[in-house]
Short mmCIF file of N, CA and C in Angstrom, two decimals:
data_model
loop_
_atom_site.label_atom_id
_atom_site.label_comp_id
_atom_site.label_asym_id
_atom_site.label_seq_id
_atom_site.Cartn_x
_atom_site.Cartn_y
_atom_site.Cartn_z
N MET A 28 -49.28 -4.94 -35.77
CA MET A 28 -50.47 -5.61 -35.26
C MET A 28 -51.72 -5.06 -35.93
N GLU A 29 -51.75 -3.73 -36.14
CA GLU A 29 -52.92 -3.13 -36.76
C GLU A 29 -53.07 -3.60 -38.21
N GLU A 30 -51.93 -3.80 -38.90
CA GLU A 30 -51.99 -4.30 -40.28
C GLU A 30 -52.60 -5.69 -40.33
N ALA A 31 -52.23 -6.53 -39.37
CA ALA A 31 -52.78 -7.89 -39.32
C ALA A 31 -54.28 -7.83 -39.08
N THR A 32 -54.72 -6.94 -38.19
CA THR A 32 -56.15 -6.80 -37.91
C THR A 32 -56.89 -6.30 -39.14
N ASP A 33 -56.30 -5.34 -39.84
CA ASP A 33 -56.91 -4.84 -41.07
C ASP A 33 -56.99 -5.94 -42.13
N ALA A 34 -55.94 -6.74 -42.25
CA ALA A 34 -55.95 -7.83 -43.22
C ALA A 34 -57.02 -8.86 -42.87
N MET A 35 -57.18 -9.15 -41.58
CA MET A 35 -58.22 -10.08 -41.16
C MET A 35 -59.60 -9.53 -41.47
N ARG A 36 -59.79 -8.24 -41.25
CA ARG A 36 -61.07 -7.60 -41.55
C ARG A 36 -61.38 -7.69 -43.04
N VAL A 37 -60.37 -7.42 -43.87
CA VAL A 37 -60.55 -7.49 -45.32
C VAL A 37 -60.90 -8.91 -45.74
N ARG A 38 -60.22 -9.90 -45.17
CA ARG A 38 -60.53 -11.30 -45.50
C ARG A 38 -61.94 -11.66 -45.06
N GLY A 39 -62.33 -11.19 -43.89
CA GLY A 39 -63.69 -11.45 -43.41
C GLY A 39 -64.74 -10.85 -44.33
N GLU A 40 -64.49 -9.64 -44.80
CA GLU A 40 -65.41 -9.01 -45.74
C GLU A 40 -65.46 -9.78 -47.06
N ARG A 41 -64.31 -10.28 -47.50
CA ARG A 41 -64.27 -11.07 -48.74
C ARG A 41 -65.07 -12.36 -48.59
N ILE A 42 -64.91 -13.01 -47.44
CA ILE A 42 -65.66 -14.25 -47.19
C ILE A 42 -67.15 -13.95 -47.19
N ALA A 43 -67.56 -12.86 -46.55
CA ALA A 43 -68.97 -12.50 -46.52
C ALA A 43 -69.50 -12.25 -47.93
N ALA A 44 -68.71 -11.57 -48.76
CA ALA A 44 -69.13 -11.31 -50.14
C ALA A 44 -69.23 -12.61 -50.93
N LEU A 45 -68.27 -13.50 -50.73
CA LEU A 45 -68.31 -14.78 -51.45
C LEU A 45 -69.51 -15.61 -51.02
N LEU A 46 -69.84 -15.57 -49.74
CA LEU A 46 -71.03 -16.28 -49.27
C LEU A 46 -72.30 -15.73 -49.91
N GLU A 47 -72.37 -14.42 -50.03
CA GLU A 47 -73.54 -13.81 -50.68
C GLU A 47 -73.61 -14.21 -52.15
N GLU A 48 -72.45 -14.24 -52.83
CA GLU A 48 -72.43 -14.69 -54.23
C GLU A 48 -72.91 -16.13 -54.33
N ALA A 49 -72.42 -16.98 -53.44
CA ALA A 49 -72.81 -18.39 -53.48
C ALA A 49 -74.29 -18.55 -53.20
N ARG A 50 -74.80 -17.78 -52.25
CA ARG A 50 -76.23 -17.85 -51.92
C ARG A 50 -77.07 -17.47 -53.15
N ALA A 51 -76.66 -16.41 -53.83
CA ALA A 51 -77.39 -15.95 -55.00
C ALA A 51 -77.31 -16.98 -56.14
N ALA A 52 -76.15 -17.59 -56.29
CA ALA A 52 -75.96 -18.56 -57.38
C ALA A 52 -76.70 -19.86 -57.11
N CYS A 53 -76.80 -20.24 -55.85
CA CYS A 53 -77.43 -21.52 -55.50
C CYS A 53 -78.95 -21.47 -55.57
N GLY A 54 -79.49 -20.37 -55.18
CA GLY A 54 -80.94 -20.30 -55.12
C GLY A 54 -81.47 -20.89 -53.83
N PRO A 55 -82.76 -20.70 -53.58
CA PRO A 55 -83.34 -21.08 -52.29
C PRO A 55 -83.41 -22.58 -52.04
N HIS A 56 -83.34 -23.40 -53.08
CA HIS A 56 -83.46 -24.84 -52.88
C HIS A 56 -82.12 -25.50 -52.57
N THR A 57 -81.05 -24.93 -53.09
CA THR A 57 -79.72 -25.51 -52.90
C THR A 57 -78.99 -24.92 -51.71
N TRP A 58 -79.24 -23.65 -51.40
CA TRP A 58 -78.49 -22.97 -50.35
C TRP A 58 -78.54 -23.68 -48.99
N PRO A 59 -79.67 -24.22 -48.55
CA PRO A 59 -79.66 -24.92 -47.25
C PRO A 59 -78.65 -26.07 -47.21
N SER A 60 -78.45 -26.76 -48.31
CA SER A 60 -77.45 -27.83 -48.35
C SER A 60 -76.05 -27.25 -48.20
N VAL A 61 -75.79 -26.12 -48.84
CA VAL A 61 -74.49 -25.47 -48.72
C VAL A 61 -74.27 -25.02 -47.28
N GLU A 62 -75.29 -24.47 -46.64
CA GLU A 62 -75.17 -24.05 -45.24
C GLU A 62 -74.85 -25.24 -44.34
N ARG A 63 -75.53 -26.36 -44.57
CA ARG A 63 -75.25 -27.56 -43.75
C ARG A 63 -73.82 -28.04 -43.97
N LEU A 64 -73.33 -27.96 -45.20
CA LEU A 64 -71.95 -28.34 -45.49
C LEU A 64 -70.98 -27.43 -44.74
N LEU A 65 -71.21 -26.13 -44.81
CA LEU A 65 -70.33 -25.19 -44.10
C LEU A 65 -70.37 -25.41 -42.60
N GLU A 66 -71.55 -25.66 -42.04
CA GLU A 66 -71.66 -25.93 -40.60
C GLU A 66 -70.90 -27.20 -40.23
N ALA A 67 -70.98 -28.23 -41.07
CA ALA A 67 -70.26 -29.47 -40.78
C ALA A 67 -68.75 -29.25 -40.82
N ILE A 68 -68.29 -28.46 -41.78
CA ILE A 68 -66.86 -28.15 -41.88
C ILE A 68 -66.41 -27.38 -40.64
N LEU A 69 -67.19 -26.37 -40.23
CA LEU A 69 -66.83 -25.59 -39.05
C LEU A 69 -66.85 -26.44 -37.78
N GLN A 70 -67.80 -27.35 -37.70
CA GLN A 70 -67.86 -28.23 -36.53
C GLN A 70 -66.62 -29.13 -36.48
N LEU A 71 -66.23 -29.68 -37.61
CA LEU A 71 -65.03 -30.51 -37.67
C LEU A 71 -63.79 -29.70 -37.30
N GLN A 72 -63.71 -28.48 -37.82
CA GLN A 72 -62.60 -27.60 -37.49
C GLN A 72 -62.58 -27.32 -35.98
N GLY A 73 -63.74 -27.06 -35.41
CA GLY A 73 -63.82 -26.78 -33.98
C GLY A 73 -63.39 -27.97 -33.14
N GLU A 74 -63.79 -29.17 -33.54
CA GLU A 74 -63.39 -30.36 -32.80
C GLU A 74 -61.87 -30.57 -32.88
N ALA A 75 -61.29 -30.31 -34.04
CA ALA A 75 -59.83 -30.43 -34.17
C ALA A 75 -59.12 -29.40 -33.30
N LEU A 76 -59.61 -28.16 -33.32
CA LEU A 76 -59.01 -27.13 -32.48
C LEU A 76 -59.14 -27.46 -31.00
N GLU A 77 -60.28 -28.04 -30.62
CA GLU A 77 -60.47 -28.44 -29.22
C GLU A 77 -59.41 -29.45 -28.80
N ARG A 78 -59.10 -30.39 -29.68
CA ARG A 78 -58.05 -31.38 -29.37
C ARG A 78 -56.69 -30.72 -29.28
N ILE A 79 -56.42 -29.76 -30.16
CA ILE A 79 -55.13 -29.05 -30.13
C ILE A 79 -55.00 -28.30 -28.81
N VAL A 80 -56.04 -27.58 -28.42
CA VAL A 80 -56.00 -26.80 -27.17
C VAL A 80 -55.82 -27.72 -25.97
N ALA A 81 -56.50 -28.86 -25.97
CA ALA A 81 -56.40 -29.80 -24.85
C ALA A 81 -54.99 -30.36 -24.70
N ARG A 82 -54.28 -30.51 -25.80
CA ARG A 82 -52.94 -31.11 -25.78
C ARG A 82 -51.81 -30.09 -25.78
N ALA A 83 -52.13 -28.82 -25.98
CA ALA A 83 -51.10 -27.80 -26.12
C ALA A 83 -50.42 -27.51 -24.79
N PRO A 84 -49.08 -27.50 -24.78
CA PRO A 84 -48.39 -27.05 -23.57
C PRO A 84 -48.67 -25.57 -23.35
N PRO A 85 -48.56 -25.11 -22.11
CA PRO A 85 -48.90 -23.71 -21.79
C PRO A 85 -48.21 -22.68 -22.67
N ASP A 86 -46.94 -22.89 -23.02
CA ASP A 86 -46.24 -21.89 -23.84
C ASP A 86 -46.82 -21.82 -25.26
N LEU A 87 -47.21 -22.97 -25.81
CA LEU A 87 -47.83 -22.97 -27.14
C LEU A 87 -49.21 -22.32 -27.09
N LEU A 88 -49.98 -22.65 -26.07
CA LEU A 88 -51.30 -22.05 -25.93
C LEU A 88 -51.18 -20.54 -25.77
N GLY A 89 -50.20 -20.11 -25.00
CA GLY A 89 -49.96 -18.67 -24.84
C GLY A 89 -49.63 -18.00 -26.16
N ALA A 90 -48.80 -18.66 -26.98
CA ALA A 90 -48.45 -18.11 -28.29
C ALA A 90 -49.67 -18.06 -29.20
N LEU A 91 -50.54 -19.08 -29.13
CA LEU A 91 -51.76 -19.07 -29.94
C LEU A 91 -52.67 -17.92 -29.53
N LEU A 92 -52.75 -17.65 -28.24
CA LEU A 92 -53.62 -16.58 -27.74
C LEU A 92 -53.08 -15.20 -28.11
N GLU A 93 -51.77 -15.08 -28.26
CA GLU A 93 -51.17 -13.80 -28.65
C GLU A 93 -51.35 -13.52 -30.13
N ASP A 94 -51.57 -14.55 -30.92
CA ASP A 94 -51.79 -14.39 -32.36
C ASP A 94 -53.28 -14.09 -32.58
N GLU A 95 -53.58 -12.91 -33.11
CA GLU A 95 -54.98 -12.48 -33.22
C GLU A 95 -55.82 -13.43 -34.07
N LEU A 96 -55.26 -13.96 -35.14
CA LEU A 96 -56.02 -14.88 -35.99
C LEU A 96 -56.34 -16.18 -35.24
N CYS A 97 -55.33 -16.74 -34.58
CA CYS A 97 -55.55 -17.97 -33.81
C CYS A 97 -56.53 -17.72 -32.67
N ALA A 98 -56.35 -16.61 -31.97
CA ALA A 98 -57.25 -16.29 -30.86
C ALA A 98 -58.68 -16.11 -31.36
N SER A 99 -58.84 -15.51 -32.54
CA SER A 99 -60.20 -15.31 -33.06
C SER A 99 -60.86 -16.64 -33.41
N LEU A 100 -60.07 -17.61 -33.91
CA LEU A 100 -60.63 -18.94 -34.18
C LEU A 100 -61.04 -19.64 -32.89
N LEU A 101 -60.24 -19.48 -31.86
CA LEU A 101 -60.59 -20.08 -30.57
C LEU A 101 -61.86 -19.44 -30.03
N ARG A 102 -62.01 -18.12 -30.18
CA ARG A 102 -63.24 -17.45 -29.74
C ARG A 102 -64.43 -17.95 -30.55
N LEU A 103 -64.26 -18.05 -31.86
CA LEU A 103 -65.34 -18.50 -32.74
C LEU A 103 -65.89 -19.85 -32.31
N HIS A 104 -65.02 -20.73 -31.88
CA HIS A 104 -65.42 -22.08 -31.50
C HIS A 104 -65.65 -22.25 -30.00
N GLY A 105 -65.63 -21.13 -29.27
CA GLY A 105 -65.89 -21.19 -27.83
C GLY A 105 -64.78 -21.89 -27.05
N LEU A 106 -63.55 -21.82 -27.57
CA LEU A 106 -62.43 -22.53 -26.95
C LEU A 106 -61.42 -21.61 -26.28
N HIS A 107 -61.64 -20.31 -26.34
CA HIS A 107 -60.69 -19.38 -25.73
C HIS A 107 -60.71 -19.61 -24.23
N PRO A 108 -59.54 -19.91 -23.64
CA PRO A 108 -59.52 -20.27 -22.20
C PRO A 108 -59.72 -19.09 -21.26
N GLU A 109 -59.55 -17.89 -21.75
CA GLU A 109 -59.68 -16.73 -20.89
C GLU A 109 -61.14 -16.28 -20.86
N PRO A 110 -61.69 -16.02 -19.68
CA PRO A 110 -63.09 -15.59 -19.59
C PRO A 110 -63.33 -14.31 -20.39
N VAL A 111 -64.52 -14.21 -20.97
CA VAL A 111 -64.86 -13.06 -21.81
C VAL A 111 -64.74 -11.75 -21.03
N GLU A 112 -65.07 -11.76 -19.74
CA GLU A 112 -64.96 -10.55 -18.93
C GLU A 112 -63.51 -10.06 -18.88
N ARG A 113 -62.58 -10.98 -18.74
CA ARG A 113 -61.16 -10.59 -18.68
C ARG A 113 -60.69 -10.05 -20.03
N ARG A 114 -61.14 -10.67 -21.12
CA ARG A 114 -60.75 -10.20 -22.45
C ARG A 114 -61.30 -8.79 -22.70
N ILE A 115 -62.54 -8.55 -22.29
CA ILE A 115 -63.14 -7.23 -22.47
C ILE A 115 -62.42 -6.20 -21.62
N ALA A 116 -62.12 -6.56 -20.37
CA ALA A 116 -61.41 -5.64 -19.48
C ALA A 116 -60.06 -5.25 -20.07
N ARG A 117 -59.35 -6.22 -20.64
CA ARG A 117 -58.05 -5.94 -21.26
C ARG A 117 -58.22 -5.01 -22.46
N ALA A 118 -59.25 -5.25 -23.27
CA ALA A 118 -59.49 -4.38 -24.43
C ALA A 118 -59.82 -2.96 -23.98
N LEU A 119 -60.61 -2.83 -22.91
CA LEU A 119 -60.93 -1.50 -22.39
C LEU A 119 -59.68 -0.79 -21.88
N GLU A 120 -58.79 -1.52 -21.23
CA GLU A 120 -57.54 -0.93 -20.76
C GLU A 120 -56.72 -0.40 -21.93
N GLN A 121 -56.73 -1.11 -23.04
CA GLN A 121 -55.95 -0.70 -24.21
C GLN A 121 -56.55 0.53 -24.89
N ILE A 122 -57.86 0.67 -24.85
CA ILE A 122 -58.51 1.78 -25.57
C ILE A 122 -58.65 3.04 -24.73
N ARG A 123 -58.67 2.91 -23.41
CA ARG A 123 -58.87 4.08 -22.54
C ARG A 123 -57.91 5.24 -22.84
N PRO A 124 -56.60 4.97 -22.98
CA PRO A 124 -55.68 6.10 -23.23
C PRO A 124 -56.02 6.89 -24.50
N ARG A 125 -56.58 6.22 -25.49
CA ARG A 125 -56.92 6.91 -26.74
C ARG A 125 -58.19 7.73 -26.61
N LEU A 126 -58.95 7.52 -25.56
CA LEU A 126 -60.22 8.22 -25.38
C LEU A 126 -60.17 9.33 -24.34
N VAL A 127 -58.98 9.59 -23.80
CA VAL A 127 -58.84 10.64 -22.78
C VAL A 127 -59.34 11.96 -23.35
N GLY A 128 -60.20 12.60 -22.59
CA GLY A 128 -60.77 13.88 -23.02
C GLY A 128 -61.99 13.73 -23.90
N GLN A 129 -62.29 12.52 -24.36
CA GLN A 129 -63.44 12.31 -25.23
C GLN A 129 -64.62 11.69 -24.47
N VAL A 130 -64.31 10.87 -23.48
CA VAL A 130 -65.36 10.25 -22.67
C VAL A 130 -64.96 10.36 -21.20
N ARG A 131 -65.96 10.39 -20.33
CA ARG A 131 -65.68 10.48 -18.89
C ARG A 131 -65.20 9.16 -18.32
N GLY A 132 -65.79 8.08 -18.74
CA GLY A 132 -65.41 6.78 -18.21
C GLY A 132 -65.84 5.68 -19.16
N LEU A 133 -65.14 4.59 -19.05
CA LEU A 133 -65.45 3.44 -19.89
C LEU A 133 -65.21 2.20 -19.04
N ASP A 134 -66.31 1.59 -18.60
CA ASP A 134 -66.22 0.44 -17.72
C ASP A 134 -67.16 -0.65 -18.20
N LEU A 135 -66.78 -1.89 -17.95
CA LEU A 135 -67.63 -3.03 -18.23
C LEU A 135 -68.71 -3.10 -17.17
N VAL A 136 -69.96 -3.09 -17.61
CA VAL A 136 -71.08 -3.16 -16.68
C VAL A 136 -71.49 -4.61 -16.49
N GLU A 137 -71.68 -5.32 -17.60
CA GLU A 137 -72.10 -6.71 -17.49
C GLU A 137 -71.88 -7.42 -18.82
N VAL A 138 -71.81 -8.74 -18.74
CA VAL A 138 -71.77 -9.60 -19.92
C VAL A 138 -72.97 -10.53 -19.79
N ASP A 139 -73.86 -10.47 -20.79
CA ASP A 139 -75.04 -11.34 -20.69
C ASP A 139 -74.68 -12.77 -21.12
N PRO A 140 -75.54 -13.72 -20.88
CA PRO A 140 -75.23 -15.13 -21.16
C PRO A 140 -74.83 -15.41 -22.61
N SER A 141 -75.26 -14.56 -23.54
CA SER A 141 -74.89 -14.80 -24.94
C SER A 141 -73.48 -14.31 -25.23
N GLY A 142 -72.84 -13.62 -24.25
CA GLY A 142 -71.50 -13.13 -24.45
C GLY A 142 -71.45 -11.67 -24.88
N CYS A 143 -72.61 -11.00 -24.95
CA CYS A 143 -72.64 -9.59 -25.32
C CYS A 143 -72.31 -8.74 -24.11
N ALA A 144 -71.50 -7.73 -24.32
CA ALA A 144 -71.06 -6.86 -23.22
C ALA A 144 -71.85 -5.58 -23.20
N VAL A 145 -72.08 -5.06 -22.00
CA VAL A 145 -72.65 -3.74 -21.81
C VAL A 145 -71.53 -2.89 -21.23
N VAL A 146 -71.13 -1.86 -21.99
CA VAL A 146 -70.00 -1.01 -21.57
C VAL A 146 -70.52 0.38 -21.28
#
């Protein structure tokens, strides 16, 4: 699982680098058009994922949520069916054992409307 997460991180960094290269190559007059194109592609992808989630039987949806890449796409498009508080609580449960002796406590305090957590 950690290898998959590392691979996703590397791909994300590569995408960020490619976007910076494209921005530099396009210049200030062309880049806004490229951004609008990327936004349109992401919106189309999100609408397709929304249809998949709406039609997915529970076992398929469960399998998608267990796959970190699929789950991250659902989060990106605001389609993850599990509330953000529950996802954060689960992540805190997973990390607590590794922090024994390093911190006194680790609890979710609040999630603001933008989805940012205060821990």
